[in-house]
Coordinates of C-alpha atoms and ligand atoms in Angstrom, one line a residue:
M1019 CA 15.1 3.9 -26.2
T1020 CA 17.2 1.1 -27.7
R1021 CA 16.1 -2.4 -26.1
P1022 CA 18.8 -4.7 -24.4
D1023 CA 20.1 -7.2 -26.7
R1024 CA 20.5 -11.0 -25.3
S1025 CA 24.5 -10.3 -24.6
D1026 CA 23.5 -7.3 -22.3
I1027 CA 20.7 -9.5 -20.4
N1028 CA 23.5 -12.2 -19.9
R1029 CA 26.1 -9.8 -18.5
L1030 CA 23.5 -8.4 -16.2
Q1031 CA 22.8 -11.6 -14.8
Q1032 CA 26.0 -12.6 -14.5
R1033 CA 26.8 -9.3 -12.4
A1034 CA 24.1 -10.3 -10.3
G1035 CA 25.1 -13.9 -9.8
R1036 CA 22.6 -15.8 -11.6
P1037 CA 24.1 -18.3 -14.2
E1038 CA 23.4 -17.5 -17.9
D1039 CA 21.1 -20.5 -18.6
A1040 CA 19.1 -20.5 -15.6
P1041 CA 15.3 -20.0 -16.8
L1042 CA 13.7 -16.8 -15.8
R1043 CA 10.5 -18.6 -14.9
G1044 CA 9.8 -22.4 -14.4
K1045 CA 6.9 -24.2 -16.0
D1046 CA 5.1 -23.7 -12.6
G1047 CA 5.5 -19.9 -12.2
V1048 CA 8.0 -17.7 -11.0
R1049 CA 11.2 -19.9 -9.9
L1050 CA 13.2 -18.6 -6.7
P1051 CA 16.5 -19.3 -5.9
P1052 CA 16.5 -22.1 -3.1
R1053 CA 17.2 -19.9 -0.2
Y1054 CA 14.0 -18.3 -0.8
R1055 CA 12.0 -21.5 -1.6
A1056 CA 11.9 -22.8 1.9
N1057 CA 8.4 -21.9 3.5
P1058 CA 8.9 -19.6 6.6
V1059 CA 5.6 -20.7 8.1
T1060 CA 7.0 -24.6 8.3
R1061 CA 6.8 -25.5 11.8
N1062 CA 10.0 -26.0 13.6
P1063 CA 9.6 -29.8 14.9
N1064 CA 11.4 -28.8 18.1
S1065 CA 9.1 -26.3 19.3
S1066 CA 5.5 -25.9 19.8
A1067 CA 5.7 -22.0 19.8
G1068 CA 3.6 -20.1 17.1
E1069 CA 4.6 -17.0 15.4
V1070 CA 3.2 -14.1 13.9
F1071 CA 3.4 -12.9 10.2
L1072 CA 2.6 -9.2 10.0
V1073 CA 2.0 -9.0 6.0
G1074 CA 1.2 -6.1 3.7
A1075 CA -1.1 -7.0 1.3
G1076 CA -0.8 -3.8 -1.0
P1077 CA -3.5 -1.6 -2.2
G1078 CA -6.0 -3.9 -4.0
D1079 CA -4.9 -5.0 -7.1
P1080 CA -3.8 -9.1 -5.9
E1081 CA -1.1 -8.8 -8.5
L1082 CA 0.7 -6.2 -6.3
L1083 CA 1.0 -8.7 -3.5
T1084 CA 4.7 -9.6 -2.9
L1085 CA 5.9 -13.2 -3.6
K1086 CA 6.6 -13.6 -0.2
A1087 CA 3.3 -12.4 1.3
W1088 CA 1.6 -15.0 -1.3
R1089 CA 3.7 -17.7 -0.2
I1090 CA 3.5 -16.8 3.4
L1091 CA -0.6 -16.9 3.2
Q1092 CA -0.7 -20.4 1.4
S1093 CA 0.3 -21.9 4.6
A1094 CA -1.3 -19.9 7.2
E1095 CA -3.1 -21.5 9.8
V1096 CA -5.1 -18.1 11.2
V1097 CA -5.5 -14.8 9.1
L1098 CA -6.6 -11.9 10.9
Y1099 CA -7.3 -9.5 8.1
D1100 CA -8.4 -5.5 7.7
R1101 CA -11.2 -4.2 5.8
L1102 CA -9.1 -2.8 3.3
V1103 CA -7.9 -6.2 2.1
S1104 CA -9.1 -6.7 -1.3
Q1105 CA -11.7 -9.6 -1.9
P1106 CA -9.3 -11.2 -4.9
I1107 CA -6.5 -11.7 -2.5
L1108 CA -8.8 -13.1 0.5
D1109 CA -9.8 -15.3 -2.2
M1110 CA -5.9 -16.5 -3.0
I1111 CA -5.9 -18.0 0.5
P1112 CA -6.5 -21.4 1.0
D1113 CA -9.7 -22.8 2.4
G1114 CA -7.9 -24.5 5.4
A1115 CA -7.0 -21.1 6.8
H1116 CA -9.3 -20.1 9.6
M1117 CA -10.5 -16.5 8.4
V1118 CA -11.0 -13.6 11.0
H1119 CA -12.1 -10.1 10.3
V1120 CA -11.0 -7.5 12.4
G1121 CA -11.6 -4.7 9.8
K1122 CA -11.6 -1.1 10.6
Q1123 CA -13.6 1.6 9.4
R1124 CA -13.3 5.2 10.3
S1125 CA -14.8 5.7 13.7
N1126 CA -15.7 2.0 13.7
H1127 CA -13.3 -0.2 15.0
S1128 CA -15.2 -3.7 14.8
V1129 CA -12.3 -5.0 17.1
P1130 CA -10.6 -2.7 19.3
Q1131 CA -6.7 -2.4 18.6
D1132 CA -6.0 -3.8 22.2
E1133 CA -8.2 -6.7 21.6
I1134 CA -6.6 -7.6 18.3
N1135 CA -3.0 -7.4 19.7
Q1136 CA -4.1 -9.7 22.6
R1137 CA -5.5 -12.2 20.0
L1138 CA -2.0 -12.4 18.4
V1139 CA -0.5 -13.2 21.5
T1140 CA -3.0 -15.8 22.5
L1141 CA -2.9 -17.6 18.9
A1142 CA 0.9 -17.6 18.9
R1143 CA 0.9 -18.9 22.7
E1144 CA -1.4 -21.8 21.3
G1145 CA 1.2 -22.7 18.9
R1146 CA -0.6 -21.6 15.7
Q1147 CA 1.0 -20.0 12.7
V1148 CA -0.7 -16.6 12.4
V1149 CA -0.7 -14.1 9.6
R1150 CA -1.8 -10.5 10.4
L1151 CA -3.0 -9.1 6.7
K1152 CA -2.9 -5.6 6.5
G1153 CA -4.1 -3.3 3.4
G1154 CA -0.8 -1.6 1.9
D1155 CA 2.1 -1.6 4.1
P1156 CA 1.9 -2.6 7.7
F1157 CA 4.4 0.1 8.9
I1158 CA 2.7 3.2 7.3
F1159 CA -0.2 4.2 9.0
G1160 CA -1.1 0.7 9.7
R1161 CA -0.5 0.2 13.4
G1162 CA 1.7 -2.6 12.6
G1163 CA 4.1 -1.0 15.0
E1164 CA 1.8 -1.1 18.1
E1165 CA 1.1 -4.9 17.1
I1166 CA 4.7 -6.0 17.1
E1167 CA 5.6 -4.0 20.5
T1168 CA 2.7 -6.1 22.2
L1169 CA 4.2 -9.4 20.5
A1170 CA 7.9 -8.4 21.7
E1171 CA 6.9 -7.6 25.1
A1172 CA 4.8 -10.9 25.2
G1173 CA 8.1 -12.9 23.8
V1174 CA 6.2 -14.0 20.6
R1175 CA 8.1 -14.4 17.4
F1176 CA 7.2 -12.5 14.6
Q1177 CA 8.4 -11.6 11.1
V1178 CA 7.1 -8.4 9.1
V1179 CA 6.4 -8.5 5.2
P1180 CA 6.2 -5.0 3.6
G1181 CA 3.7 -4.3 1.3
I1182 CA 3.1 -1.6 -1.7
T1183 CA 1.7 1.5 0.2
A1184 CA -1.4 3.0 -1.1
A1185 CA 0.6 6.1 -2.4
S1186 CA 3.1 4.5 -4.4
G1187 CA -0.1 2.1 -5.7
C1188 CA -2.2 5.0 -6.2
A1189 CA 0.2 7.1 -7.9
A1190 CA 1.6 4.8 -10.2
Y1191 CA -1.9 3.6 -11.3
A1192 CA -2.7 7.3 -11.7
G1193 CA 0.1 8.5 -13.8
I1194 CA 1.5 10.5 -11.3
P1195 CA 5.2 10.0 -10.4
L1196 CA 5.6 11.2 -6.7
T1197 CA 9.1 12.8 -7.4
H1198 CA 10.2 14.4 -10.3
R1199 CA 13.4 16.1 -10.9
D1200 CA 11.7 19.0 -12.5
H1201 CA 8.8 19.4 -9.8
A1202 CA 9.4 17.5 -6.3
Q1203 CA 12.7 16.4 -4.7
S1204 CA 10.9 15.3 -1.8
V1205 CA 7.2 13.4 -0.6
R1206 CA 5.7 13.4 2.3
F1207 CA 3.2 11.0 3.6
V1208 CA 0.7 12.7 6.1
T1209 CA -2.5 11.4 8.0
G1210 CA -5.3 13.4 7.2
H1211 CA -7.5 12.1 9.9
L1212 CA -7.7 15.2 11.8
K1213 CA -8.9 14.4 15.6
N1214 CA -11.7 17.0 16.5
D1215 CA -10.9 19.4 13.5
T1216 CA -7.7 20.1 15.2
C1217 CA -4.9 21.0 12.7
D1218 CA -1.7 20.3 14.8
L1219 CA 0.1 19.4 11.7
P1220 CA 3.0 21.5 10.4
W1221 CA 1.4 23.4 7.8
N1222 CA 4.3 25.7 7.3
D1223 CA 6.7 23.0 6.3
F1224 CA 4.0 21.7 4.1
V1225 CA 3.7 24.5 1.6
Q1226 CA 7.4 24.7 1.0
T1227 CA 8.0 24.3 -3.0
H1228 CA 9.2 21.1 -4.6
Q1229 CA 7.8 18.7 -2.6
T1230 CA 4.6 16.4 -3.0
L1231 CA 2.1 15.9 -0.2
V1232 CA 0.1 12.8 -0.1
F1233 CA -2.8 12.4 2.4
Y1234 CA -3.9 9.1 3.8
M1235 CA -7.5 9.0 5.4
G1236 CA -7.9 12.7 3.8
L1237 CA -11.4 12.6 2.4
V1238 CA -13.5 13.9 5.4
G1239 CA -10.6 16.4 6.2
L1240 CA -10.1 17.6 2.9
P1241 CA -11.9 20.9 3.4
I1242 CA -9.9 21.6 6.4
I1243 CA -6.5 20.1 4.3
V1244 CA -7.3 23.1 1.9
R1245 CA -8.1 25.6 4.1
E1246 CA -5.2 25.1 6.2
L1247 CA -2.8 25.0 3.2
T1248 CA -4.2 28.0 1.6
A1249 CA -4.1 29.9 4.5
H1250 CA -0.6 29.0 5.3
G1251 CA 0.6 30.5 1.4
M1252 CA 0.4 27.7 -1.1
R1253 CA -1.2 28.8 -4.2
P1254 CA -4.5 28.5 -5.0
T1255 CA -3.8 26.7 -8.4
M1256 CA -1.6 24.2 -7.2
P1257 CA -2.6 20.7 -8.7
V1258 CA -4.5 18.1 -6.5
A1259 CA -5.7 14.9 -7.5
L1260 CA -7.8 12.3 -5.3
V1261 CA -7.7 8.7 -6.1
S1262 CA -10.5 6.4 -5.1
R1263 CA -10.2 2.7 -4.8
G1264 CA -6.6 2.6 -6.4
T1265 CA -5.4 -0.1 -8.3
T1266 CA -8.7 -1.8 -8.3
P1267 CA -10.6 -1.9 -11.7
E1268 CA -13.0 0.4 -9.9
Q1269 CA -10.3 3.0 -9.5
E1270 CA -11.7 6.8 -10.1
V1271 CA -9.4 9.7 -10.2
V1272 CA -10.7 13.4 -9.6
C1273 CA -8.2 16.2 -10.4
G1274 CA -8.3 19.8 -10.0
T1275 CA -6.5 22.5 -8.0
L1276 CA -6.6 23.6 -4.3
E1277 CA -9.3 26.1 -4.9
N1278 CA -11.7 23.5 -6.5
I1279 CA -10.7 20.1 -5.4
V1280 CA -13.5 20.1 -2.5
E1281 CA -16.2 21.0 -5.1
R1282 CA -15.2 18.4 -7.6
V1283 CA -15.2 15.7 -5.1
Q1284 CA -18.4 16.5 -3.9
Q1285 CA -20.0 16.7 -7.2
R1286 CA -18.7 12.9 -7.9
E1287 CA -19.3 11.8 -4.6
V1288 CA -16.3 9.4 -4.8
P1289 CA -16.3 6.3 -2.6
A1290 CA -13.5 5.4 -0.1
P1291 CA -10.6 4.7 0.4
T1292 CA -9.4 7.6 -1.2
L1293 CA -5.9 9.2 -1.0
V1294 CA -5.2 13.0 -1.9
I1295 CA -2.0 13.9 -4.0
I1296 CA -1.0 17.5 -3.9
G1297 CA 1.9 19.0 -5.9
E1298 CA 3.3 20.0 -9.2
V1299 CA 3.9 16.5 -10.2
V1300 CA 0.2 16.2 -10.1
S1301 CA 0.2 18.0 -13.6
L1302 CA 2.2 15.4 -15.3
R1303 CA -0.8 13.2 -15.3
N1304 CA -2.3 14.9 -18.4
R1305 CA 0.7 13.4 -20.4
L1306 CA 1.3 10.2 -18.2
D1307 CA -1.9 8.4 -17.6
W1308 CA -0.9 5.4 -19.0
M1309 CA -3.8 3.4 -17.9
A1310 CA -6.2 5.5 -20.0
A1311 CA -4.0 5.0 -23.0
V1312 CA -3.7 1.5 -22.7
Q1313 CA -7.6 1.3 -22.4
T1314 CA -7.9 3.3 -25.5
M1315 CA -5.4 1.6 -27.6
D1316 CA -6.3 -1.8 -27.5
G1317 CA -9.3 -2.2 -25.2
R1318 CA -7.4 -4.2 -22.7
E1319 CA -8.8 -4.2 -19.2
T1320 CA -6.6 -2.7 -16.6
P1321 CA -5.6 -3.3 -14.2
Ligands
SAM2776 C1 -5.3 3.0 7.9 S1 -4.7 3.7 6.3 C2 -3.8 2.4 6.0 C3 -2.7 2.6 4.9 C4 -2.0 1.3 4.6 N1 -1.3 0.7 5.6 C5 -0.8 1.7 3.3 O1 0.2 1.5 3.5 O2 -1.4 1.9 2.0 C6 -6.1 3.8 5.1 C7 -5.9 4.6 4.1 O3 -5.1 4.3 3.0 C8 -5.4 4.8 1.9 N2 -5.8 3.8 0.8 C9 -5.6 2.3 1.2 N3 -5.9 1.6 0.2 C10 -6.4 2.8 -1.0 C11 -6.5 2.6 -2.1 N4 -6.8 1.3 -2.7 N5 -6.9 3.6 -2.8 C12 -7.1 4.6 -2.4 N6 -6.7 4.9 -0.9 C13 -6.1 4.0 -0.1 C14 -6.8 5.4 2.3 O4 -6.0 7.1 2.6 C15 -7.2 5.2 3.6 O5 -8.0 5.9 4.5

């Protein structure tokens, strides 16, 4: 692949409306255009109203936090955060912020959802600038919709900042492209949290070819997922990957096929959180596991 030369870069920058000489970075890090520099958390001097920022923290690697999320966290007064928000991200929050852990674990909601919703309303009504910090993206299996529905009903102002969802983060760091013109033209994000073993999911749709399935919260239900996909006609040799603690230094990937993945996962006793990726694209990891290649080539620590 040929590298673009300086004139190509200038042309692209001009097309994007950026002056040629403008530095890509300032001395103090990334330089943003002025309209993005204003701090959205700054209080309106004419109003004592609080506001809630529903912010996605990404899957774990702190460098996957968006600039906007980071900027909002720098001046938050209260941060309500979930269990899946990684420690390095929590460490980036200034000491002055009041931190409240409302984390949920499977079957163990330390603070019930209704109570979290109500706390957000109360804090905003007290005039606080509140960050509701969630793992991944708040709108993907994150109950972000429920929380802002409550805020909307209560007339509380809110903003939403998306995050990198676990599917994108884990797939990228495992070297598994979720779509690929030769293998998958669509991708489905599915909850693997199957209530009372009930399987009221559209299994017939899931076994269509040329698509990738990503199961969130699928570790406990993995035997049922495998059983149902097999019963609905997916071939037993379909490649499957389970990514544990994706994008963190502890990331582990267990690969197999529909017929042997349950056994392999049981043998390794992989810790949560885990994400299950099923589809032809998983086989590409044999060639595209860039992280293993980087580690082998120069001993660098990744992520
Ligand atoms: C309640 S859902 C929240 C998903 C989150 N809102 C997102 O967009 O990634 C929690 C599930 O996300 C997945 N997950 C989140 N972070 C992960 C990580 N670092 N590695 C693997 N799976 C992860 C797991 O399936 C976990 O059970």
